[in-house]
Amino acid sequence: MEKPILPITLTLILLTGAGCSSDENSRVAELATRQLERQAEQNQRMTELQQEVASGSRKLVEADARSRQELVSLQREMQTERNEIGYQRDQLEAERREIADSRNRDPIIAAAISRVTMVVVSLLPLLICWLLLRQKIEPANDQQMTELLLDDLVSAEPWLMPPANTNPDKPRLTDFSQPLDPDDPTERST
């Protein structure tokens, strides 16, 4: 825009100088000078505006670069947080599954324990009987059996046989006092 105005102004100045009078020449020269001054002012303003625009553009580019860096760092932080949240969610899900498995498994274990306990309790009497049957019992001899029966018969509280005398008016054999015979083998000292 600057180049076409300058040749036009120079052409006007030359034309007015060659073909016009001095009064008109001075007026045209004055107009041309004013026009040149205005043009110089406009050029100066345009230069200042271009410098301001360039400075503003630089600042805008720098601010844009900073904001992009901040955006990238924020996106990295968000990705890190997402990863952490995902990891925590996976841990929570694993813990939930473990609790669900435990809830399913615990009643089964409790039922198995109670069944095993019932089997053991029901087998204990059989085990005791088996142990008793396996014991080797030696038969008692006749003399021991006779002594046991006689002791029970003459005792005030018999163990083997109930007392035959349920009537208190009839005396028992032990109720009679008899002298002890030291030569009698069936008599024992009590």
Short mmCIF file of N, CA and C in Angstrom, two decimals:
data_model
loop_
_atom_site.label_atom_id
_atom_site.label_comp_id
_atom_site.label_asym_id
_atom_site.label_seq_id
_atom_site.Cartn_x
_atom_site.Cartn_y
_atom_site.Cartn_z
N MET A 1 0.82 -1.19 0.00
CA MET A 1 0.00 0.00 0.00
C MET A 1 0.87 1.26 0.00
N GLU A 2 1.98 1.18 0.56
CA GLU A 2 2.88 2.32 0.64
C GLU A 2 3.48 2.66 -0.73
N LYS A 3 3.80 1.71 -1.51
CA LYS A 3 4.46 1.95 -2.79
C LYS A 3 3.55 2.65 -3.82
N PRO A 4 2.28 2.31 -3.97
CA PRO A 4 1.49 3.02 -4.97
C PRO A 4 1.19 4.46 -4.58
N ILE A 5 1.11 4.78 -3.32
CA ILE A 5 0.80 6.16 -2.92
C ILE A 5 1.99 7.07 -3.15
N LEU A 6 3.15 6.58 -2.88
CA LEU A 6 4.36 7.40 -3.04
C LEU A 6 4.57 7.81 -4.50
N PRO A 7 4.47 6.95 -5.45
CA PRO A 7 4.64 7.42 -6.84
C PRO A 7 3.54 8.37 -7.27
N ILE A 8 2.33 8.16 -6.76
CA ILE A 8 1.23 9.05 -7.15
C ILE A 8 1.50 10.44 -6.61
N THR A 9 1.95 10.54 -5.36
CA THR A 9 2.24 11.83 -4.76
C THR A 9 3.39 12.52 -5.49
N LEU A 10 4.39 11.79 -5.85
CA LEU A 10 5.51 12.39 -6.57
C LEU A 10 5.07 12.87 -7.96
N THR A 11 4.22 12.13 -8.56
CA THR A 11 3.72 12.53 -9.88
C THR A 11 2.89 13.79 -9.75
N LEU A 12 2.07 13.89 -8.74
CA LEU A 12 1.26 15.09 -8.53
C LEU A 12 2.14 16.31 -8.27
N ILE A 13 3.18 16.11 -7.52
CA ILE A 13 4.08 17.22 -7.21
C ILE A 13 4.76 17.71 -8.50
N LEU A 14 5.19 16.83 -9.32
CA LEU A 14 5.87 17.20 -10.57
C LEU A 14 4.91 17.86 -11.54
N LEU A 15 3.72 17.37 -11.63
CA LEU A 15 2.75 17.94 -12.55
C LEU A 15 2.35 19.33 -12.10
N THR A 16 2.16 19.47 -10.84
CA THR A 16 1.77 20.79 -10.35
C THR A 16 2.91 21.77 -10.48
N GLY A 17 4.10 21.31 -10.35
CA GLY A 17 5.25 22.22 -10.47
C GLY A 17 5.46 22.65 -11.92
N ALA A 18 5.14 21.82 -12.86
CA ALA A 18 5.39 22.13 -14.25
C ALA A 18 4.27 22.93 -14.87
N GLY A 19 3.08 22.69 -14.56
CA GLY A 19 2.01 23.32 -15.30
C GLY A 19 1.21 24.31 -14.50
N CYS A 20 1.43 24.57 -13.29
CA CYS A 20 0.57 25.43 -12.50
C CYS A 20 1.35 26.67 -12.07
N SER A 21 0.60 27.55 -11.56
CA SER A 21 1.21 28.77 -11.07
C SER A 21 1.81 28.53 -9.71
N SER A 22 2.55 29.49 -9.24
CA SER A 22 3.25 29.32 -7.98
C SER A 22 2.29 29.29 -6.81
N ASP A 23 1.18 30.02 -6.92
CA ASP A 23 0.21 30.01 -5.83
C ASP A 23 -0.45 28.63 -5.75
N GLU A 24 -0.76 28.19 -6.91
CA GLU A 24 -1.35 26.85 -6.92
C GLU A 24 -0.29 25.81 -6.62
N ASN A 25 0.91 26.09 -7.05
CA ASN A 25 2.01 25.17 -6.77
C ASN A 25 2.27 25.06 -5.28
N SER A 26 2.23 26.18 -4.65
CA SER A 26 2.47 26.14 -3.22
C SER A 26 1.34 25.39 -2.51
N ARG A 27 0.15 25.60 -3.02
CA ARG A 27 -0.98 24.90 -2.42
C ARG A 27 -0.90 23.40 -2.68
N VAL A 28 -0.56 23.00 -3.85
CA VAL A 28 -0.43 21.59 -4.19
C VAL A 28 0.75 21.00 -3.41
N ALA A 29 1.82 21.78 -3.30
CA ALA A 29 2.97 21.30 -2.55
C ALA A 29 2.60 21.13 -1.08
N GLU A 30 1.82 22.07 -0.62
CA GLU A 30 1.38 21.97 0.77
C GLU A 30 0.48 20.74 0.96
N LEU A 31 -0.41 20.50 0.01
CA LEU A 31 -1.27 19.31 0.07
C LEU A 31 -0.43 18.04 0.01
N ALA A 32 0.55 18.05 -0.86
CA ALA A 32 1.40 16.88 -1.00
C ALA A 32 2.20 16.65 0.29
N THR A 33 2.66 17.76 0.88
CA THR A 33 3.42 17.65 2.11
C THR A 33 2.53 17.10 3.22
N ARG A 34 1.32 17.62 3.30
CA ARG A 34 0.37 17.12 4.30
C ARG A 34 0.08 15.63 4.09
N GLN A 35 -0.10 15.34 2.79
CA GLN A 35 -0.38 13.94 2.47
C GLN A 35 0.81 13.06 2.86
N LEU A 36 2.00 13.51 2.60
CA LEU A 36 3.20 12.76 2.97
C LEU A 36 3.33 12.62 4.49
N GLU A 37 3.00 13.68 5.19
CA GLU A 37 3.06 13.63 6.65
C GLU A 37 2.04 12.63 7.19
N ARG A 38 0.83 12.72 6.62
CA ARG A 38 -0.21 11.76 7.03
C ARG A 38 0.22 10.33 6.73
N GLN A 39 0.81 10.21 5.54
CA GLN A 39 1.26 8.87 5.15
C GLN A 39 2.37 8.39 6.09
N ALA A 40 3.28 9.26 6.46
CA ALA A 40 4.37 8.89 7.37
C ALA A 40 3.79 8.54 8.75
N GLU A 41 2.79 9.36 9.15
CA GLU A 41 2.13 9.05 10.43
C GLU A 41 1.44 7.70 10.39
N GLN A 42 0.75 7.46 9.31
CA GLN A 42 0.06 6.17 9.17
C GLN A 42 1.06 5.02 9.12
N ASN A 43 2.17 5.26 8.41
CA ASN A 43 3.20 4.21 8.36
C ASN A 43 3.77 3.95 9.75
N GLN A 44 4.01 5.06 10.49
CA GLN A 44 4.52 4.92 11.85
C GLN A 44 3.53 4.13 12.71
N ARG A 45 2.24 4.50 12.61
CA ARG A 45 1.20 3.78 13.36
C ARG A 45 1.12 2.32 12.94
N MET A 46 1.23 2.09 11.64
CA MET A 46 1.18 0.70 11.15
C MET A 46 2.37 -0.09 11.69
N THR A 47 3.54 0.54 11.71
CA THR A 47 4.73 -0.13 12.24
C THR A 47 4.53 -0.46 13.71
N GLU A 48 4.02 0.53 14.46
CA GLU A 48 3.77 0.30 15.89
C GLU A 48 2.73 -0.81 16.08
N LEU A 49 1.68 -0.77 15.28
CA LEU A 49 0.64 -1.79 15.37
C LEU A 49 1.20 -3.17 15.02
N GLN A 50 2.04 -3.19 13.98
CA GLN A 50 2.65 -4.47 13.59
C GLN A 50 3.56 -5.00 14.71
N GLN A 51 4.31 -4.07 15.34
CA GLN A 51 5.16 -4.49 16.45
C GLN A 51 4.30 -5.00 17.63
N GLU A 52 3.21 -4.27 17.91
CA GLU A 52 2.32 -4.71 18.98
C GLU A 52 1.68 -6.06 18.63
N VAL A 53 1.27 -6.19 17.37
CA VAL A 53 0.68 -7.47 16.94
C VAL A 53 1.72 -8.58 17.02
N ALA A 54 2.96 -8.30 16.61
CA ALA A 54 4.01 -9.31 16.68
C ALA A 54 4.30 -9.66 18.14
N SER A 55 4.37 -8.64 19.00
CA SER A 55 4.60 -8.88 20.42
C SER A 55 3.44 -9.67 21.02
N GLY A 56 2.23 -9.25 20.68
CA GLY A 56 1.04 -9.97 21.15
C GLY A 56 1.02 -11.40 20.63
N SER A 57 1.42 -11.58 19.38
CA SER A 57 1.46 -12.93 18.80
C SER A 57 2.48 -13.79 19.53
N ARG A 58 3.67 -13.19 19.81
CA ARG A 58 4.68 -13.93 20.56
C ARG A 58 4.16 -14.33 21.94
N LYS A 59 3.55 -13.35 22.61
CA LYS A 59 2.99 -13.63 23.93
C LYS A 59 1.90 -14.70 23.84
N LEU A 60 1.09 -14.60 22.80
CA LEU A 60 0.02 -15.58 22.61
C LEU A 60 0.60 -16.97 22.35
N VAL A 61 1.65 -17.03 21.52
CA VAL A 61 2.29 -18.32 21.24
C VAL A 61 2.92 -18.88 22.50
N GLU A 62 3.59 -18.01 23.27
CA GLU A 62 4.20 -18.47 24.53
C GLU A 62 3.13 -18.95 25.52
N ALA A 63 2.04 -18.17 25.62
CA ALA A 63 0.95 -18.57 26.52
C ALA A 63 0.32 -19.88 26.04
N ASP A 64 0.17 -20.00 24.72
CA ASP A 64 -0.38 -21.23 24.16
C ASP A 64 0.55 -22.41 24.46
N ALA A 65 1.86 -22.21 24.32
CA ALA A 65 2.82 -23.28 24.61
C ALA A 65 2.76 -23.66 26.09
N ARG A 66 2.70 -22.64 26.97
CA ARG A 66 2.59 -22.92 28.40
C ARG A 66 1.29 -23.66 28.72
N SER A 67 0.20 -23.21 28.12
CA SER A 67 -1.08 -23.88 28.40
C SER A 67 -1.07 -25.31 27.87
N ARG A 68 -0.42 -25.52 26.73
CA ARG A 68 -0.32 -26.89 26.20
C ARG A 68 0.53 -27.76 27.12
N GLN A 69 1.63 -27.19 27.63
CA GLN A 69 2.46 -27.95 28.57
C GLN A 69 1.67 -28.28 29.83
N GLU A 70 0.92 -27.28 30.33
CA GLU A 70 0.09 -27.53 31.51
C GLU A 70 -0.96 -28.59 31.20
N LEU A 71 -1.55 -28.50 30.01
CA LEU A 71 -2.56 -29.48 29.61
C LEU A 71 -1.96 -30.88 29.54
N VAL A 72 -0.74 -30.98 28.97
CA VAL A 72 -0.08 -32.28 28.89
C VAL A 72 0.22 -32.81 30.28
N SER A 73 0.72 -31.93 31.16
CA SER A 73 1.02 -32.39 32.52
C SER A 73 -0.27 -32.79 33.26
N LEU A 74 -1.34 -32.02 33.06
CA LEU A 74 -2.62 -32.39 33.67
C LEU A 74 -3.14 -33.72 33.12
N GLN A 75 -2.96 -33.92 31.82
CA GLN A 75 -3.39 -35.20 31.24
C GLN A 75 -2.56 -36.35 31.79
N ARG A 76 -1.27 -36.13 31.99
CA ARG A 76 -0.43 -37.17 32.59
C ARG A 76 -0.88 -37.47 34.02
N GLU A 77 -1.15 -36.40 34.79
CA GLU A 77 -1.63 -36.59 36.15
C GLU A 77 -2.95 -37.34 36.16
N MET A 78 -3.85 -36.96 35.25
CA MET A 78 -5.15 -37.65 35.16
C MET A 78 -4.96 -39.11 34.80
N GLN A 79 -4.03 -39.39 33.87
CA GLN A 79 -3.78 -40.77 33.48
C GLN A 79 -3.21 -41.56 34.66
N THR A 80 -2.30 -40.91 35.42
CA THR A 80 -1.75 -41.56 36.61
C THR A 80 -2.86 -41.85 37.62
N GLU A 81 -3.72 -40.87 37.84
CA GLU A 81 -4.83 -41.05 38.77
C GLU A 81 -5.78 -42.13 38.27
N ARG A 82 -6.04 -42.16 36.97
CA ARG A 82 -6.90 -43.20 36.40
C ARG A 82 -6.28 -44.58 36.63
N ASN A 83 -4.97 -44.67 36.40
CA ASN A 83 -4.30 -45.95 36.63
C ASN A 83 -4.41 -46.37 38.09
N GLU A 84 -4.21 -45.40 38.98
CA GLU A 84 -4.30 -45.70 40.42
C GLU A 84 -5.71 -46.11 40.79
N ILE A 85 -6.70 -45.40 40.26
CA ILE A 85 -8.10 -45.74 40.53
C ILE A 85 -8.42 -47.13 39.96
N GLY A 86 -7.91 -47.41 38.78
CA GLY A 86 -8.11 -48.73 38.19
C GLY A 86 -7.49 -49.82 39.03
N TYR A 87 -6.29 -49.57 39.54
CA TYR A 87 -5.61 -50.55 40.40
C TYR A 87 -6.40 -50.76 41.68
N GLN A 88 -6.87 -49.65 42.28
CA GLN A 88 -7.66 -49.76 43.51
C GLN A 88 -8.97 -50.50 43.24
N ARG A 89 -9.58 -50.22 42.09
CA ARG A 89 -10.83 -50.91 41.73
C ARG A 89 -10.57 -52.41 41.57
N ASP A 90 -9.45 -52.76 40.95
CA ASP A 90 -9.11 -54.18 40.78
C ASP A 90 -8.90 -54.84 42.14
N GLN A 91 -8.22 -54.14 43.05
CA GLN A 91 -8.01 -54.69 44.39
C GLN A 91 -9.34 -54.86 45.12
N LEU A 92 -10.21 -53.87 44.98
CA LEU A 92 -11.53 -53.93 45.62
C LEU A 92 -12.34 -55.09 45.05
N GLU A 93 -12.27 -55.28 43.75
CA GLU A 93 -12.99 -56.38 43.11
C GLU A 93 -12.43 -57.73 43.58
N ALA A 94 -11.12 -57.84 43.69
CA ALA A 94 -10.51 -59.09 44.18
C ALA A 94 -10.94 -59.35 45.62
N GLU A 95 -10.97 -58.32 46.44
CA GLU A 95 -11.39 -58.47 47.83
C GLU A 95 -12.87 -58.87 47.90
N ARG A 96 -13.70 -58.27 47.03
CA ARG A 96 -15.11 -58.63 46.99
C ARG A 96 -15.29 -60.09 46.60
N ARG A 97 -14.53 -60.55 45.61
CA ARG A 97 -14.62 -61.95 45.20
C ARG A 97 -14.18 -62.88 46.33
N GLU A 98 -13.12 -62.49 47.03
CA GLU A 98 -12.63 -63.30 48.14
C GLU A 98 -13.68 -63.41 49.24
N ILE A 99 -14.35 -62.30 49.54
CA ILE A 99 -15.40 -62.31 50.56
C ILE A 99 -16.57 -63.17 50.09
N ALA A 100 -16.93 -63.06 48.81
CA ALA A 100 -18.03 -63.87 48.28
C ALA A 100 -17.68 -65.35 48.33
N ASP A 101 -16.44 -65.69 47.97
CA ASP A 101 -16.00 -67.08 48.06
C ASP A 101 -16.03 -67.56 49.51
N SER A 102 -15.59 -66.71 50.42
CA SER A 102 -15.59 -67.06 51.84
C SER A 102 -17.02 -67.30 52.32
N ARG A 103 -17.94 -66.46 51.89
CA ARG A 103 -19.34 -66.63 52.29
C ARG A 103 -19.91 -67.94 51.75
N ASN A 104 -19.48 -68.33 50.59
CA ASN A 104 -19.96 -69.59 50.02
C ASN A 104 -19.26 -70.79 50.65
N ARG A 105 -18.01 -70.64 50.99
CA ARG A 105 -17.20 -71.74 51.49
C ARG A 105 -17.44 -72.00 52.99
N ASP A 106 -17.66 -70.98 53.79
CA ASP A 106 -17.80 -71.14 55.24
C ASP A 106 -18.96 -72.06 55.64
N PRO A 107 -20.16 -71.93 55.07
CA PRO A 107 -21.23 -72.86 55.45
C PRO A 107 -20.90 -74.31 55.08
N ILE A 108 -20.20 -74.51 53.98
CA ILE A 108 -19.82 -75.86 53.57
C ILE A 108 -18.86 -76.46 54.58
N ILE A 109 -17.88 -75.67 55.01
CA ILE A 109 -16.91 -76.15 56.00
C ILE A 109 -17.61 -76.44 57.32
N ALA A 110 -18.53 -75.55 57.74
CA ALA A 110 -19.25 -75.77 59.00
C ALA A 110 -20.09 -77.05 58.93
N ALA A 111 -20.75 -77.29 57.80
CA ALA A 111 -21.55 -78.52 57.65
C ALA A 111 -20.64 -79.74 57.68
N ALA A 112 -19.49 -79.66 57.04
CA ALA A 112 -18.56 -80.80 57.03
C ALA A 112 -18.05 -81.08 58.44
N ILE A 113 -17.73 -80.04 59.18
CA ILE A 113 -17.24 -80.23 60.56
C ILE A 113 -18.33 -80.87 61.42
N SER A 114 -19.58 -80.40 61.28
CA SER A 114 -20.65 -80.99 62.10
C SER A 114 -20.89 -82.44 61.71
N ARG A 115 -20.81 -82.77 60.45
CA ARG A 115 -21.00 -84.17 60.02
C ARG A 115 -19.88 -85.07 60.53
N VAL A 116 -18.64 -84.57 60.44
CA VAL A 116 -17.52 -85.37 60.94
C VAL A 116 -17.65 -85.57 62.44
N THR A 117 -18.07 -84.53 63.16
CA THR A 117 -18.28 -84.64 64.61
C THR A 117 -19.35 -85.68 64.92
N MET A 118 -20.43 -85.66 64.17
CA MET A 118 -21.50 -86.64 64.39
C MET A 118 -20.99 -88.06 64.14
N VAL A 119 -20.19 -88.25 63.10
CA VAL A 119 -19.65 -89.58 62.80
C VAL A 119 -18.73 -90.03 63.94
N VAL A 120 -17.87 -89.14 64.41
CA VAL A 120 -16.95 -89.49 65.50
C VAL A 120 -17.72 -89.83 66.76
N VAL A 121 -18.74 -89.02 67.09
CA VAL A 121 -19.54 -89.26 68.29
C VAL A 121 -20.29 -90.58 68.18
N SER A 122 -20.80 -90.89 66.99
CA SER A 122 -21.52 -92.15 66.85
C SER A 122 -20.58 -93.35 66.82
N LEU A 123 -19.32 -93.17 66.45
CA LEU A 123 -18.38 -94.28 66.43
C LEU A 123 -17.71 -94.53 67.78
N LEU A 124 -17.77 -93.59 68.70
CA LEU A 124 -17.15 -93.76 70.01
C LEU A 124 -17.71 -94.95 70.78
N PRO A 125 -19.03 -95.12 70.86
CA PRO A 125 -19.51 -96.31 71.58
C PRO A 125 -19.03 -97.61 70.93
N LEU A 126 -19.00 -97.65 69.62
CA LEU A 126 -18.50 -98.85 68.94
C LEU A 126 -17.03 -99.09 69.26
N LEU A 127 -16.25 -98.04 69.33
CA LEU A 127 -14.84 -98.16 69.66
C LEU A 127 -14.66 -98.67 71.09
N ILE A 128 -15.47 -98.15 72.00
CA ILE A 128 -15.38 -98.60 73.39
C ILE A 128 -15.75 -100.08 73.48
N CYS A 129 -16.81 -100.48 72.78
CA CYS A 129 -17.20 -101.90 72.78
C CYS A 129 -16.10 -102.77 72.19
N TRP A 130 -15.51 -102.32 71.13
CA TRP A 130 -14.44 -103.09 70.49
C TRP A 130 -13.25 -103.25 71.44
N LEU A 131 -12.90 -102.15 72.13
CA LEU A 131 -11.79 -102.23 73.08
C LEU A 131 -12.12 -103.18 74.23
N LEU A 132 -13.35 -103.16 74.69
CA LEU A 132 -13.75 -104.06 75.78
C LEU A 132 -13.74 -105.52 75.32
N LEU A 133 -14.14 -105.75 74.09
CA LEU A 133 -14.16 -107.12 73.59
C LEU A 133 -12.74 -107.65 73.34
N ARG A 134 -11.82 -106.80 73.07
CA ARG A 134 -10.45 -107.23 72.81
C ARG A 134 -9.67 -107.53 74.09
N GLN A 135 -10.15 -107.03 75.21
CA GLN A 135 -9.42 -107.28 76.45
C GLN A 135 -9.47 -108.77 76.80
N LYS A 136 -8.36 -109.21 77.29
CA LYS A 136 -8.25 -110.62 77.67
C LYS A 136 -8.60 -110.71 79.16
N ILE A 137 -9.71 -111.39 79.44
CA ILE A 137 -10.17 -111.54 80.82
C ILE A 137 -9.92 -112.98 81.23
N GLU A 138 -9.23 -113.12 82.31
CA GLU A 138 -8.95 -114.47 82.83
C GLU A 138 -10.10 -114.87 83.74
N PRO A 139 -10.59 -116.07 83.59
CA PRO A 139 -11.71 -116.49 84.45
C PRO A 139 -11.25 -116.65 85.90
N ALA A 140 -12.15 -116.34 86.80
CA ALA A 140 -11.84 -116.46 88.22
C ALA A 140 -11.92 -117.93 88.63
N ASN A 141 -11.12 -118.30 89.62
CA ASN A 141 -11.16 -119.71 90.06
C ASN A 141 -12.35 -119.90 91.01
N ASP A 142 -12.63 -121.14 91.36
CA ASP A 142 -13.81 -121.48 92.16
C ASP A 142 -13.72 -120.91 93.57
N GLN A 143 -12.57 -120.91 94.13
CA GLN A 143 -12.43 -120.43 95.51
C GLN A 143 -12.72 -118.93 95.56
N GLN A 144 -12.27 -118.16 94.59
CA GLN A 144 -12.53 -116.71 94.58
C GLN A 144 -14.01 -116.44 94.41
N MET A 145 -14.64 -117.21 93.53
CA MET A 145 -16.07 -117.02 93.31
C MET A 145 -16.85 -117.34 94.59
N THR A 146 -16.48 -118.39 95.27
CA THR A 146 -17.18 -118.78 96.50
C THR A 146 -17.03 -117.68 97.55
N GLU A 147 -15.83 -117.14 97.71
CA GLU A 147 -15.61 -116.09 98.68
C GLU A 147 -16.43 -114.85 98.35
N LEU A 148 -16.48 -114.49 97.09
CA LEU A 148 -17.24 -113.31 96.66
C LEU A 148 -18.72 -113.49 96.94
N LEU A 149 -19.26 -114.65 96.61
CA LEU A 149 -20.68 -114.89 96.84
C LEU A 149 -21.01 -114.92 98.34
N LEU A 150 -20.16 -115.55 99.14
CA LEU A 150 -20.41 -115.59 100.58
C LEU A 150 -20.31 -114.20 101.20
N ASP A 151 -19.35 -113.42 100.77
CA ASP A 151 -19.23 -112.04 101.28
C ASP A 151 -20.48 -111.23 100.96
N ASP A 152 -20.96 -111.39 99.76
CA ASP A 152 -22.14 -110.65 99.36
C ASP A 152 -23.35 -111.13 100.13
N LEU A 153 -23.41 -112.40 100.38
CA LEU A 153 -24.56 -112.98 101.08
C LEU A 153 -24.63 -112.52 102.53
N VAL A 154 -23.52 -112.40 103.20
CA VAL A 154 -23.51 -112.04 104.61
C VAL A 154 -23.38 -110.54 104.84
N SER A 155 -23.17 -109.75 103.81
CA SER A 155 -22.97 -108.31 104.01
C SER A 155 -24.29 -107.62 104.27
N ALA A 156 -24.22 -106.48 104.95
CA ALA A 156 -25.42 -105.70 105.26
C ALA A 156 -25.99 -105.05 104.00
N GLU A 157 -25.15 -104.71 103.08
CA GLU A 157 -25.59 -104.11 101.81
C GLU A 157 -25.01 -104.94 100.67
N PRO A 158 -25.73 -105.89 100.15
CA PRO A 158 -25.19 -106.75 99.11
C PRO A 158 -25.07 -106.02 97.77
N TRP A 159 -24.08 -106.43 97.00
CA TRP A 159 -23.86 -105.83 95.69
C TRP A 159 -24.39 -106.70 94.57
N LEU A 160 -24.22 -107.96 94.69
CA LEU A 160 -24.56 -108.86 93.60
C LEU A 160 -26.03 -109.27 93.59
N MET A 161 -26.56 -109.55 94.76
CA MET A 161 -27.94 -110.01 94.84
C MET A 161 -28.70 -109.11 95.79
N PRO A 162 -29.96 -108.84 95.49
CA PRO A 162 -30.73 -108.01 96.42
C PRO A 162 -30.98 -108.77 97.70
N PRO A 163 -31.16 -108.06 98.78
CA PRO A 163 -31.38 -108.75 100.04
C PRO A 163 -32.68 -109.56 99.99
N ALA A 164 -32.63 -110.78 100.48
CA ALA A 164 -33.80 -111.64 100.46
C ALA A 164 -34.80 -111.23 101.53
N ASN A 165 -34.32 -110.63 102.57
CA ASN A 165 -35.18 -110.25 103.69
C ASN A 165 -35.59 -108.80 103.50
N THR A 166 -36.81 -108.57 103.06
CA THR A 166 -37.33 -107.22 102.93
C THR A 166 -38.18 -106.85 104.13
N ASN A 167 -38.47 -107.84 104.95
CA ASN A 167 -39.25 -107.62 106.16
C ASN A 167 -38.28 -107.39 107.31
N PRO A 168 -38.37 -106.29 108.05
CA PRO A 168 -37.43 -106.04 109.13
C PRO A 168 -37.65 -106.93 110.36
N ASP A 169 -38.82 -107.60 110.46
CA ASP A 169 -39.07 -108.47 111.60
C ASP A 169 -38.29 -109.76 111.51
N LYS A 170 -37.98 -110.20 110.36
CA LYS A 170 -37.24 -111.44 110.19
C LYS A 170 -35.75 -111.11 110.19
N PRO A 171 -35.01 -111.70 111.04
CA PRO A 171 -33.58 -111.40 111.10
C PRO A 171 -32.82 -112.08 109.97
N ARG A 172 -31.70 -111.47 109.64
CA ARG A 172 -30.81 -112.02 108.61
C ARG A 172 -29.72 -112.80 109.29
N LEU A 173 -28.95 -113.45 108.50
CA LEU A 173 -27.88 -114.27 109.03
C LEU A 173 -26.84 -113.41 109.74
N THR A 174 -26.61 -112.23 109.24
CA THR A 174 -25.61 -111.37 109.85
C THR A 174 -26.12 -110.73 111.12
N ASP A 175 -27.41 -110.77 111.29
CA ASP A 175 -27.96 -110.17 112.49
C ASP A 175 -27.65 -111.03 113.72
N PHE A 176 -27.43 -112.32 113.55
CA PHE A 176 -27.08 -113.19 114.67
C PHE A 176 -25.60 -113.05 114.94
N SER A 177 -25.27 -112.85 116.17
CA SER A 177 -23.87 -112.76 116.49
C SER A 177 -23.33 -114.15 116.75
N GLN A 178 -22.35 -114.49 116.05
CA GLN A 178 -21.72 -115.79 116.18
C GLN A 178 -20.26 -115.57 116.50
N PRO A 179 -19.72 -116.40 117.29
CA PRO A 179 -18.30 -116.26 117.58
C PRO A 179 -17.50 -116.64 116.34
N LEU A 180 -16.44 -115.96 116.14
CA LEU A 180 -15.57 -116.23 115.00
C LEU A 180 -14.71 -117.44 115.26
N ASP A 181 -14.71 -118.29 114.31
CA ASP A 181 -13.89 -119.49 114.41
C ASP A 181 -12.62 -119.25 113.62
N PRO A 182 -11.45 -119.22 114.28
CA PRO A 182 -10.23 -118.94 113.55
C PRO A 182 -9.82 -120.07 112.62
N ASP A 183 -10.32 -121.23 112.79
CA ASP A 183 -9.93 -122.36 111.93
C ASP A 183 -10.79 -122.44 110.67
N ASP A 184 -11.88 -121.69 110.60
CA ASP A 184 -12.80 -121.75 109.45
C ASP A 184 -12.21 -120.92 108.30
N PRO A 185 -11.97 -121.57 107.13
CA PRO A 185 -11.37 -120.80 106.01
C PRO A 185 -12.38 -119.89 105.32
N THR A 186 -13.65 -120.07 105.48
CA THR A 186 -14.63 -119.24 104.79
C THR A 186 -14.89 -117.95 105.53
N GLU A 187 -14.48 -117.90 106.81
CA GLU A 187 -14.73 -116.72 107.59
C GLU A 187 -13.58 -115.75 107.37
N ARG A 188 -13.94 -114.54 107.17
CA ARG A 188 -12.92 -113.52 106.91
C ARG A 188 -13.06 -112.40 107.90
N SER A 189 -12.03 -111.74 108.15
CA SER A 189 -12.11 -110.62 109.07
C SER A 189 -12.49 -109.38 108.26
N THR A 190 -13.41 -108.65 108.82
CA THR A 190 -13.87 -107.46 108.10
C THR A 190 -13.43 -106.21 108.78
#
